[in-house]
């Protein structure tokens, strides 16, 4: 009686320890959303794209800045005699002013180009989320398959016990035992290969998050993650997708370039001041030695019209090119969505097929194990059925992972630039 109570206490203690370990593991598990945030914060490619946007943003300040004034100095080796004395040196200060609105047009061009660069950053961030999700679901599928392989290993060991019992009762041959042992060794090797593949996927996932490549990635329940049902609405493409918004900003920049081309065809104005230093050598003249100051106004003459026409034509051609790019990008997005939907429907059909096959195999295997124990069925047939079930289970797992990845792809294709 005391021994029975001791055994029950040991079982309860073991269950309690396992429950605590599972709770701690679940608490430390990393969900997909957390991994996406870490990747967005630390991924080097994304940081590089953001710095490119910031660099492009600096062009706005440069475009709106005035031209630097010109200051010149001249010294007469042979002084020029004037009425009030010899002129020995001259200072000139000139500031050019473009036609009204030129600086605004340049600023608009730089601003829209910076916004286009930001949309590229947004698109790259969404693609990074997609990459993280694909690696995450691949890792979840691999770990669930590893669980299935471990269950298969235990099934083979149980079958070995049945075959050994039949062999002792002269109901089976020694070769049957050896055949099961061979499969057990093979199954152990498969599990080890899966562990190596697991580390490779973990390394790829950590690289996306720019952290130590061997940092563990904890997934509490791979099967539950893969079984999640999430329907993505995909009636049409998002009109504000970053890939489209980037081109639209370039179109706005092109419109500003057209305005700039018209402004550059207008004259520029120059304001200046000349200061001449005159030496005092004429004591009889009251104005002797007085330096001369001369304000100046200059106007550029845009008489060579070919380059101005060329600028306008270039802006017009670029506008047509961008319009074609926008239409092509919209078609590409729509095509990618439809292809993803076709794959999604195909995967759902495969999933239904695997569920039906596994349900049928479940009943067959229950009967076959009973028949094997009664020595009315050969071990080869039971092993074949077990292999077939494992194959369907693995194919179903990969199908679930592909479904999750398709959902993530559709989420990317229908995203807004504001996300």
GROMACS .gro file of C-alpha atoms in nm:
model
  419
    1UNK     CA    1   0.000   0.000   0.000
    2UNK     CA    2   0.278   0.240   0.095
    3UNK     CA    3   0.467   0.148  -0.223
    4UNK     CA    4   0.158   0.219  -0.434
    5UNK     CA    5   0.113   0.562  -0.272
    6UNK     CA    6   0.484   0.638  -0.329
    7UNK     CA    7   0.456   0.551  -0.699
    8UNK     CA    8   0.146   0.771  -0.738
    9UNK     CA    9   0.325   1.060  -0.565
   10UNK     CA   10   0.620   1.019  -0.800
   11UNK     CA   11   0.386   1.032  -1.098
   12UNK     CA   12   0.216   1.345  -0.968
   13UNK     CA   13   0.552   1.508  -0.901
   14UNK     CA   14   0.671   1.422  -1.252
   15UNK     CA   15   0.356   1.569  -1.407
   16UNK     CA   16   0.395   1.882  -1.196
   17UNK     CA   17   0.757   1.929  -1.307
   18UNK     CA   18   0.660   1.878  -1.671
   19UNK     CA   19   0.377   2.129  -1.638
   20UNK     CA   20   0.610   2.390  -1.485
   21UNK     CA   21   0.869   2.333  -1.758
   22UNK     CA   22   0.601   2.365  -2.026
   23UNK     CA   23   0.473   2.687  -1.865
   24UNK     CA   24   0.824   2.836  -1.858
   25UNK     CA   25   0.884   2.731  -2.217
   26UNK     CA   26   0.556   2.888  -2.326
   27UNK     CA   27   0.636   3.209  -2.140
   28UNK     CA   28   0.970   3.237  -2.321
   29UNK     CA   29   0.825   3.141  -2.660
   30UNK     CA   30   0.847   3.405  -2.929
   31UNK     CA   31   0.543   3.472  -3.144
   32UNK     CA   32   0.562   3.588  -3.503
   33UNK     CA   33   0.466   3.947  -3.424
   34UNK     CA   34   0.755   3.983  -3.179
   35UNK     CA   35   1.004   3.846  -3.432
   36UNK     CA   36   0.876   4.088  -3.697
   37UNK     CA   37   0.926   4.384  -3.466
   38UNK     CA   38   1.280   4.274  -3.378
   39UNK     CA   39   1.362   4.232  -3.746
   40UNK     CA   40   1.228   4.579  -3.828
   41UNK     CA   41   1.437   4.730  -3.548
   42UNK     CA   42   1.767   4.554  -3.622
   43UNK     CA   43   1.776   4.431  -3.984
   44UNK     CA   44   2.078   4.582  -4.159
   45UNK     CA   45   1.925   4.599  -4.507
   46UNK     CA   46   1.626   4.788  -4.368
   47UNK     CA   47   1.854   5.027  -4.179
   48UNK     CA   48   2.050   5.089  -4.498
   49UNK     CA   49   1.730   5.170  -4.688
   50UNK     CA   50   1.618   5.411  -4.417
   51UNK     CA   51   1.954   5.589  -4.427
   52UNK     CA   52   1.915   5.619  -4.804
   53UNK     CA   53   1.579   5.790  -4.742
   54UNK     CA   54   1.735   6.027  -4.490
   55UNK     CA   55   2.015   6.107  -4.735
   56UNK     CA   56   1.758   6.181  -5.007
   57UNK     CA   57   1.570   6.403  -4.763
   58UNK     CA   58   1.877   6.625  -4.729
   59UNK     CA   59   1.842   6.713  -5.096
   60UNK     CA   60   1.531   6.915  -5.009
   61UNK     CA   61   1.736   7.165  -4.808
   62UNK     CA   62   2.002   7.179  -5.079
   63UNK     CA   63   1.747   7.234  -5.358
   64UNK     CA   64   1.580   7.527  -5.181
   65UNK     CA   65   1.906   7.701  -5.094
   66UNK     CA   66   2.016   8.009  -5.285
   67UNK     CA   67   2.317   8.003  -5.508
   68UNK     CA   68   2.638   8.114  -5.342
   69UNK     CA   69   2.727   8.478  -5.415
   70UNK     CA   70   3.037   8.551  -5.621
   71UNK     CA   71   3.307   8.773  -5.476
   72UNK     CA   72   3.596   8.881  -5.696
   73UNK     CA   73   3.898   9.098  -5.639
   74UNK     CA   74   4.118   9.265  -5.898
   75UNK     CA   75   4.442   9.455  -5.853
   76UNK     CA   76   4.567   9.685  -6.125
   77UNK     CA   77   4.939   9.632  -6.189
   78UNK     CA   78   4.934   9.956  -6.377
   79UNK     CA   79   4.686  10.184  -6.199
   80UNK     CA   80   4.415  10.336  -6.416
   81UNK     CA   81   4.414  10.713  -6.389
   82UNK     CA   82   4.081  10.875  -6.322
   83UNK     CA   83   3.980  11.234  -6.255
   84UNK     CA   84   3.994  11.186  -5.881
   85UNK     CA   85   4.304  10.970  -5.874
   86UNK     CA   86   4.453  10.639  -5.988
   87UNK     CA   87   4.231  10.326  -5.947
   88UNK     CA   88   4.445  10.055  -5.791
   89UNK     CA   89   4.200   9.772  -5.699
   90UNK     CA   90   3.839   9.660  -5.735
   91UNK     CA   91   3.601   9.435  -5.537
   92UNK     CA   92   3.288   9.286  -5.700
   93UNK     CA   93   3.002   9.105  -5.521
   94UNK     CA   94   2.728   8.941  -5.731
   95UNK     CA   95   2.419   8.737  -5.639
   96UNK     CA   96   2.221   8.556  -5.910
   97UNK     CA   97   1.844   8.520  -5.865
   98UNK     CA   98   1.649   8.266  -6.075
   99UNK     CA   99   1.300   8.324  -6.206
  100UNK     CA  100   1.020   8.334  -5.950
  101UNK     CA  101   0.919   7.987  -5.827
  102UNK     CA  102   1.236   7.811  -5.941
  103UNK     CA  103   1.350   7.723  -5.590
  104UNK     CA  104   1.002   7.596  -5.500
  105UNK     CA  105   1.001   7.367  -5.805
  106UNK     CA  106   1.345   7.232  -5.713
  107UNK     CA  107   1.229   7.175  -5.356
  108UNK     CA  108   0.918   6.989  -5.476
  109UNK     CA  109   1.131   6.764  -5.696
  110UNK     CA  110   1.356   6.672  -5.403
  111UNK     CA  111   1.062   6.628  -5.164
  112UNK     CA  112   0.872   6.388  -5.389
  113UNK     CA  113   1.187   6.190  -5.461
  114UNK     CA  114   1.248   6.159  -5.087
  115UNK     CA  115   0.890   6.038  -5.040
  116UNK     CA  116   0.944   5.781  -5.317
  117UNK     CA  117   1.255   5.662  -5.131
  118UNK     CA  118   1.048   5.633  -4.813
  119UNK     CA  119   0.789   5.420  -4.995
  120UNK     CA  120   1.073   5.191  -5.106
  121UNK     CA  121   1.167   5.165  -4.738
  122UNK     CA  122   0.807   5.077  -4.651
  123UNK     CA  123   0.797   4.810  -4.920
  124UNK     CA  124   1.126   4.663  -4.801
  125UNK     CA  125   0.992   4.651  -4.445
  126UNK     CA  126   0.683   4.462  -4.560
  127UNK     CA  127   0.902   4.221  -4.757
  128UNK     CA  128   1.113   4.171  -4.445
  129UNK     CA  129   0.798   4.082  -4.249
  130UNK     CA  130   0.714   3.832  -4.522
  131UNK     CA  131   1.063   3.678  -4.510
  132UNK     CA  132   1.046   3.644  -4.131
  133UNK     CA  133   0.700   3.485  -4.152
  134UNK     CA  134   0.808   3.233  -4.417
  135UNK     CA  135   1.112   3.127  -4.214
  136UNK     CA  136   0.896   3.111  -3.899
  137UNK     CA  137   0.638   2.881  -4.059
  138UNK     CA  138   0.909   2.667  -4.218
  139UNK     CA  139   1.063   2.627  -3.874
  140UNK     CA  140   0.724   2.546  -3.718
  141UNK     CA  141   0.658   2.283  -3.985
  142UNK     CA  142   1.003   2.130  -3.936
  143UNK     CA  143   0.956   2.104  -3.561
  144UNK     CA  144   0.611   1.953  -3.596
  145UNK     CA  145   0.749   1.700  -3.846
  146UNK     CA  146   1.024   1.622  -3.594
  147UNK     CA  147   0.749   1.546  -3.340
  148UNK     CA  148   0.579   1.318  -3.592
  149UNK     CA  149   0.908   1.140  -3.664
  150UNK     CA  150   0.964   1.092  -3.290
  151UNK     CA  151   0.615   0.943  -3.258
  152UNK     CA  152   0.692   0.717  -3.552
  153UNK     CA  153   1.009   0.602  -3.376
  154UNK     CA  154   0.807   0.510  -3.067
  155UNK     CA  155   0.552   0.326  -3.284
  156UNK     CA  156   0.832   0.122  -3.441
  157UNK     CA  157   0.964   0.033  -3.098
  158UNK     CA  158   0.617  -0.080  -2.993
  159UNK     CA  159   0.586  -0.286  -3.311
  160UNK     CA  160   0.923  -0.441  -3.236
  161UNK     CA  161   0.793  -0.551  -2.896
  162UNK     CA  162   0.491  -0.711  -3.062
  163UNK     CA  163   0.707  -0.888  -3.321
  164UNK     CA  164   0.946  -1.012  -3.051
  165UNK     CA  165   0.652  -1.148  -2.856
  166UNK     CA  166   0.525  -1.325  -3.167
  167UNK     CA  167   0.875  -1.460  -3.235
  168UNK     CA  168   0.890  -1.608  -2.885
  169UNK     CA  169   0.559  -1.777  -2.956
  170UNK     CA  170   0.683  -1.902  -3.297
  171UNK     CA  171   0.439  -1.671  -3.479
  172UNK     CA  172   0.707  -1.454  -3.649
  173UNK     CA  173   1.049  -1.489  -3.802
  174UNK     CA  174   1.377  -1.340  -3.689
  175UNK     CA  175   1.396  -1.145  -4.012
  176UNK     CA  176   1.087  -0.954  -3.907
  177UNK     CA  177   1.264  -0.830  -3.595
  178UNK     CA  178   1.571  -0.733  -3.797
  179UNK     CA  179   1.353  -0.546  -4.047
  180UNK     CA  180   1.194  -0.339  -3.769
  181UNK     CA  181   1.534  -0.269  -3.611
  182UNK     CA  182   1.662  -0.147  -3.947
  183UNK     CA  183   1.371   0.097  -3.969
  184UNK     CA  184   1.435   0.213  -3.613
  185UNK     CA  185   1.797   0.297  -3.700
  186UNK     CA  186   1.680   0.478  -4.012
  187UNK     CA  187   1.423   0.673  -3.812
  188UNK     CA  188   1.686   0.783  -3.559
  189UNK     CA  189   1.901   0.912  -3.844
  190UNK     CA  190   1.608   1.106  -3.990
  191UNK     CA  191   1.547   1.276  -3.653
  192UNK     CA  192   1.913   1.381  -3.636
  193UNK     CA  193   1.897   1.530  -3.987
  194UNK     CA  194   1.589   1.728  -3.884
  195UNK     CA  195   1.782   1.872  -3.590
  196UNK     CA  196   2.054   1.995  -3.827
  197UNK     CA  197   1.793   2.148  -4.057
  198UNK     CA  198   1.634   2.313  -3.755
  199UNK     CA  199   1.959   2.491  -3.668
  200UNK     CA  200   1.999   2.607  -4.027
  201UNK     CA  201   1.653   2.767  -4.025
  202UNK     CA  202   1.720   2.926  -3.685
  203UNK     CA  203   2.041   3.074  -3.827
  204UNK     CA  204   1.855   3.224  -4.124
  205UNK     CA  205   1.586   3.368  -3.898
  206UNK     CA  206   1.843   3.522  -3.664
  207UNK     CA  207   2.027   3.673  -3.960
  208UNK     CA  208   1.709   3.859  -4.058
  209UNK     CA  209   1.691   3.999  -3.704
  210UNK     CA  210   2.065   4.079  -3.698
  211UNK     CA  211   2.137   3.895  -3.376
  212UNK     CA  212   2.364   3.609  -3.274
  213UNK     CA  213   2.311   3.332  -3.527
  214UNK     CA  214   2.282   3.061  -3.261
  215UNK     CA  215   2.022   3.245  -3.053
  216UNK     CA  216   1.741   2.995  -2.979
  217UNK     CA  217   1.401   3.053  -3.137
  218UNK     CA  218   1.136   2.909  -2.908
  219UNK     CA  219   0.802   2.799  -3.053
  220UNK     CA  220   0.558   2.674  -2.790
  221UNK     CA  221   0.315   2.473  -3.003
  222UNK     CA  222   0.411   2.432  -3.372
  223UNK     CA  223   0.096   2.237  -3.454
  224UNK     CA  224  -0.134   2.504  -3.311
  225UNK     CA  225   0.053   2.775  -3.503
  226UNK     CA  226   0.017   2.587  -3.830
  227UNK     CA  227  -0.351   2.508  -3.768
  228UNK     CA  228  -0.446   2.875  -3.727
  229UNK     CA  229  -0.717   2.974  -3.970
  230UNK     CA  230  -0.689   3.329  -4.097
  231UNK     CA  231  -0.875   3.451  -4.403
  232UNK     CA  232  -0.720   3.746  -4.588
  233UNK     CA  233  -0.961   3.961  -4.785
  234UNK     CA  234  -0.824   4.000  -5.138
  235UNK     CA  235  -1.100   4.148  -5.350
  236UNK     CA  236  -0.851   4.378  -5.522
  237UNK     CA  237  -0.508   4.526  -5.481
  238UNK     CA  238  -0.451   4.807  -5.237
  239UNK     CA  239  -0.445   5.140  -5.419
  240UNK     CA  240  -0.197   5.265  -5.158
  241UNK     CA  241   0.055   4.984  -5.181
  242UNK     CA  242   0.411   5.118  -5.133
  243UNK     CA  243   0.517   4.989  -5.475
  244UNK     CA  244   0.245   5.204  -5.633
  245UNK     CA  245   0.294   5.502  -5.404
  246UNK     CA  246   0.666   5.514  -5.489
  247UNK     CA  247   0.584   5.554  -5.859
  248UNK     CA  248   0.312   5.811  -5.787
  249UNK     CA  249   0.560   6.022  -5.594
  250UNK     CA  250   0.801   6.000  -5.885
  251UNK     CA  251   0.516   6.120  -6.108
  252UNK     CA  252   0.465   6.422  -5.882
  253UNK     CA  253   0.838   6.484  -5.896
  254UNK     CA  254   0.817   6.467  -6.275
  255UNK     CA  255   0.541   6.730  -6.276
  256UNK     CA  256   0.766   6.955  -6.070
  257UNK     CA  257   1.044   6.892  -6.323
  258UNK     CA  258   0.813   7.012  -6.599
  259UNK     CA  259   0.750   7.331  -6.402
  260UNK     CA  260   1.122   7.370  -6.345
  261UNK     CA  261   1.190   7.330  -6.717
  262UNK     CA  262   0.958   7.625  -6.785
  263UNK     CA  263   1.121   7.833  -6.512
  264UNK     CA  264   1.468   7.764  -6.649
  265UNK     CA  265   1.356   7.897  -6.987
  266UNK     CA  266   1.301   8.237  -6.824
  267UNK     CA  267   1.581   8.492  -6.762
  268UNK     CA  268   1.779   8.506  -6.439
  269UNK     CA  269   1.857   8.828  -6.256
  270UNK     CA  270   2.182   8.929  -6.099
  271UNK     CA  271   2.231   9.191  -5.828
  272UNK     CA  272   2.582   9.313  -5.758
  273UNK     CA  273   2.802   9.580  -5.613
  274UNK     CA  274   3.138   9.706  -5.737
  275UNK     CA  275   3.378   9.880  -5.503
  276UNK     CA  276   3.684  10.053  -5.656
  277UNK     CA  277   3.977  10.169  -5.443
  278UNK     CA  278   4.121  10.499  -5.565
  279UNK     CA  279   4.449  10.639  -5.444
  280UNK     CA  280   4.469  11.004  -5.333
  281UNK     CA  281   4.729  11.187  -5.547
  282UNK     CA  282   4.542  11.500  -5.645
  283UNK     CA  283   4.541  11.737  -5.355
  284UNK     CA  284   4.376  12.015  -5.558
  285UNK     CA  285   4.057  11.814  -5.616
  286UNK     CA  286   3.805  11.794  -5.332
  287UNK     CA  287   3.696  11.445  -5.439
  288UNK     CA  288   4.051  11.316  -5.466
  289UNK     CA  289   4.102  10.963  -5.323
  290UNK     CA  290   3.733  10.892  -5.277
  291UNK     CA  291   3.656  10.525  -5.347
  292UNK     CA  292   3.391  10.445  -5.606
  293UNK     CA  293   3.078  10.236  -5.536
  294UNK     CA  294   2.866  10.108  -5.825
  295UNK     CA  295   2.544   9.897  -5.788
  296UNK     CA  296   2.488   9.655  -6.075
  297UNK     CA  297   2.195   9.468  -6.228
  298UNK     CA  298   2.238   9.188  -6.479
  299UNK     CA  299   1.992   8.974  -6.673
  300UNK     CA  300   2.063   8.642  -6.846
  301UNK     CA  301   1.938   8.605  -7.202
  302UNK     CA  302   1.793   8.255  -7.268
  303UNK     CA  303   1.826   8.287  -7.644
  304UNK     CA  304   1.943   7.930  -7.706
  305UNK     CA  305   1.608   7.756  -7.694
  306UNK     CA  306   1.710   7.405  -7.794
  307UNK     CA  307   1.822   7.302  -7.446
  308UNK     CA  308   1.502   7.444  -7.293
  309UNK     CA  309   1.287   7.250  -7.541
  310UNK     CA  310   1.496   6.943  -7.467
  311UNK     CA  311   1.432   6.978  -7.092
  312UNK     CA  312   1.056   7.002  -7.150
  313UNK     CA  313   1.055   6.704  -7.385
  314UNK     CA  314   1.264   6.501  -7.142
  315UNK     CA  315   1.019   6.572  -6.860
  316UNK     CA  316   0.727   6.475  -7.086
  317UNK     CA  317   0.890   6.146  -7.189
  318UNK     CA  318   0.975   6.062  -6.830
  319UNK     CA  319   0.612   6.126  -6.735
  320UNK     CA  320   0.492   5.882  -7.001
  321UNK     CA  321   0.746   5.626  -6.884
  322UNK     CA  322   0.630   5.656  -6.523
  323UNK     CA  323   0.268   5.615  -6.627
  324UNK     CA  324   0.355   5.291  -6.807
  325UNK     CA  325   0.547   5.177  -6.499
  326UNK     CA  326   0.247   5.249  -6.275
  327UNK     CA  327   0.006   5.057  -6.498
  328UNK     CA  328   0.251   4.766  -6.523
  329UNK     CA  329   0.300   4.756  -6.144
  330UNK     CA  330  -0.075   4.752  -6.086
  331UNK     CA  331  -0.107   4.461  -6.330
  332UNK     CA  332   0.181   4.277  -6.162
  333UNK     CA  333   0.025   4.315  -5.818
  334UNK     CA  334  -0.313   4.196  -5.947
  335UNK     CA  335  -0.147   3.897  -6.115
  336UNK     CA  336   0.050   3.806  -5.802
  337UNK     CA  337  -0.270   3.819  -5.596
  338UNK     CA  338  -0.457   3.593  -5.837
  339UNK     CA  339  -0.170   3.342  -5.848
  340UNK     CA  340  -0.159   3.339  -5.468
  341UNK     CA  341  -0.535   3.280  -5.457
  342UNK     CA  342  -0.508   2.989  -5.700
  343UNK     CA  343  -0.234   2.834  -5.486
  344UNK     CA  344  -0.444   2.891  -5.176
  345UNK     CA  345  -0.743   2.708  -5.326
  346UNK     CA  346  -0.516   2.423  -5.438
  347UNK     CA  347  -0.366   2.390  -5.090
  348UNK     CA  348  -0.711   2.382  -4.928
  349UNK     CA  349  -0.809   2.098  -5.164
  350UNK     CA  350  -0.493   1.906  -5.076
  351UNK     CA  351  -0.559   1.960  -4.706
  352UNK     CA  352  -0.909   1.812  -4.736
  353UNK     CA  353  -0.765   1.513  -4.922
  354UNK     CA  354  -0.499   1.447  -4.657
  355UNK     CA  355  -0.756   1.474  -4.377
  356UNK     CA  356  -0.977   1.213  -4.545
  357UNK     CA  357  -0.685   0.980  -4.610
  358UNK     CA  358  -0.556   1.007  -4.254
  359UNK     CA  359  -0.902   0.941  -4.114
  360UNK     CA  360  -0.931   0.623  -4.321
  361UNK     CA  361  -0.580   0.511  -4.232
  362UNK     CA  362  -0.650   0.558  -3.862
  363UNK     CA  363  -0.918   0.287  -3.867
  364UNK     CA  364  -0.709   0.058  -4.088
  365UNK     CA  365  -0.406   0.086  -3.860
  366UNK     CA  366  -0.607   0.005  -3.551
  367UNK     CA  367  -0.729  -0.314  -3.713
  368UNK     CA  368  -0.385  -0.399  -3.852
  369UNK     CA  369  -0.215  -0.370  -3.511
  370UNK     CA  370  -0.472  -0.606  -3.362
  371UNK     CA  371  -0.418  -0.847  -3.652
  372UNK     CA  372  -0.041  -0.825  -3.605
  373UNK     CA  373  -0.072  -0.905  -3.235
  374UNK     CA  374  -0.282  -1.207  -3.329
  375UNK     CA  375  -0.027  -1.305  -3.596
  376UNK     CA  376  -0.287  -1.284  -3.872
  377UNK     CA  377  -0.104  -1.006  -4.061
  378UNK     CA  378   0.256  -0.974  -4.173
  379UNK     CA  379   0.476  -0.702  -4.028
  380UNK     CA  380   0.561  -0.576  -4.379
  381UNK     CA  381   0.205  -0.464  -4.439
  382UNK     CA  382   0.181  -0.291  -4.102
  383UNK     CA  383   0.508  -0.109  -4.163
  384UNK     CA  384   0.388  -0.001  -4.506
  385UNK     CA  385   0.069   0.142  -4.357
  386UNK     CA  386   0.266   0.324  -4.088
  387UNK     CA  387   0.498   0.474  -4.350
  388UNK     CA  388   0.199   0.581  -4.556
  389UNK     CA  389   0.037   0.753  -4.259
  390UNK     CA  390   0.360   0.932  -4.171
  391UNK     CA  391   0.395   1.048  -4.531
  392UNK     CA  392   0.043   1.194  -4.533
  393UNK     CA  393   0.103   1.359  -4.196
  394UNK     CA  394   0.420   1.526  -4.322
  395UNK     CA  395   0.254   1.635  -4.645
  396UNK     CA  396  -0.036   1.777  -4.447
  397UNK     CA  397   0.208   1.967  -4.224
  398UNK     CA  398   0.390   2.117  -4.523
  399UNK     CA  399   0.054   2.209  -4.676
  400UNK     CA  400  -0.046   2.393  -4.358
  401UNK     CA  401   0.286   2.581  -4.359
  402UNK     CA  402   0.240   2.676  -4.724
  403UNK     CA  403  -0.111   2.799  -4.648
  404UNK     CA  404   0.021   3.024  -4.374
  405UNK     CA  405   0.291   3.156  -4.607
  406UNK     CA  406   0.033   3.223  -4.880
  407UNK     CA  407  -0.174   3.420  -4.627
  408UNK     CA  408   0.134   3.625  -4.539
  409UNK     CA  409   0.199   3.683  -4.910
  410UNK     CA  410  -0.156   3.806  -4.961
  411UNK     CA  411  -0.121   4.034  -4.660
  412UNK     CA  412   0.191   4.183  -4.818
  413UNK     CA  413   0.025   4.227  -5.159
  414UNK     CA  414  -0.276   4.403  -5.006
  415UNK     CA  415  -0.085   4.622  -4.761
  416UNK     CA  416  -0.111   5.000  -4.743
  417UNK     CA  417   0.189   5.229  -4.740
  418UNK     CA  418   0.077   5.367  -4.402
  419UNK     CA  419   0.144   5.031  -4.231
   0.00000   0.00000   0.00000
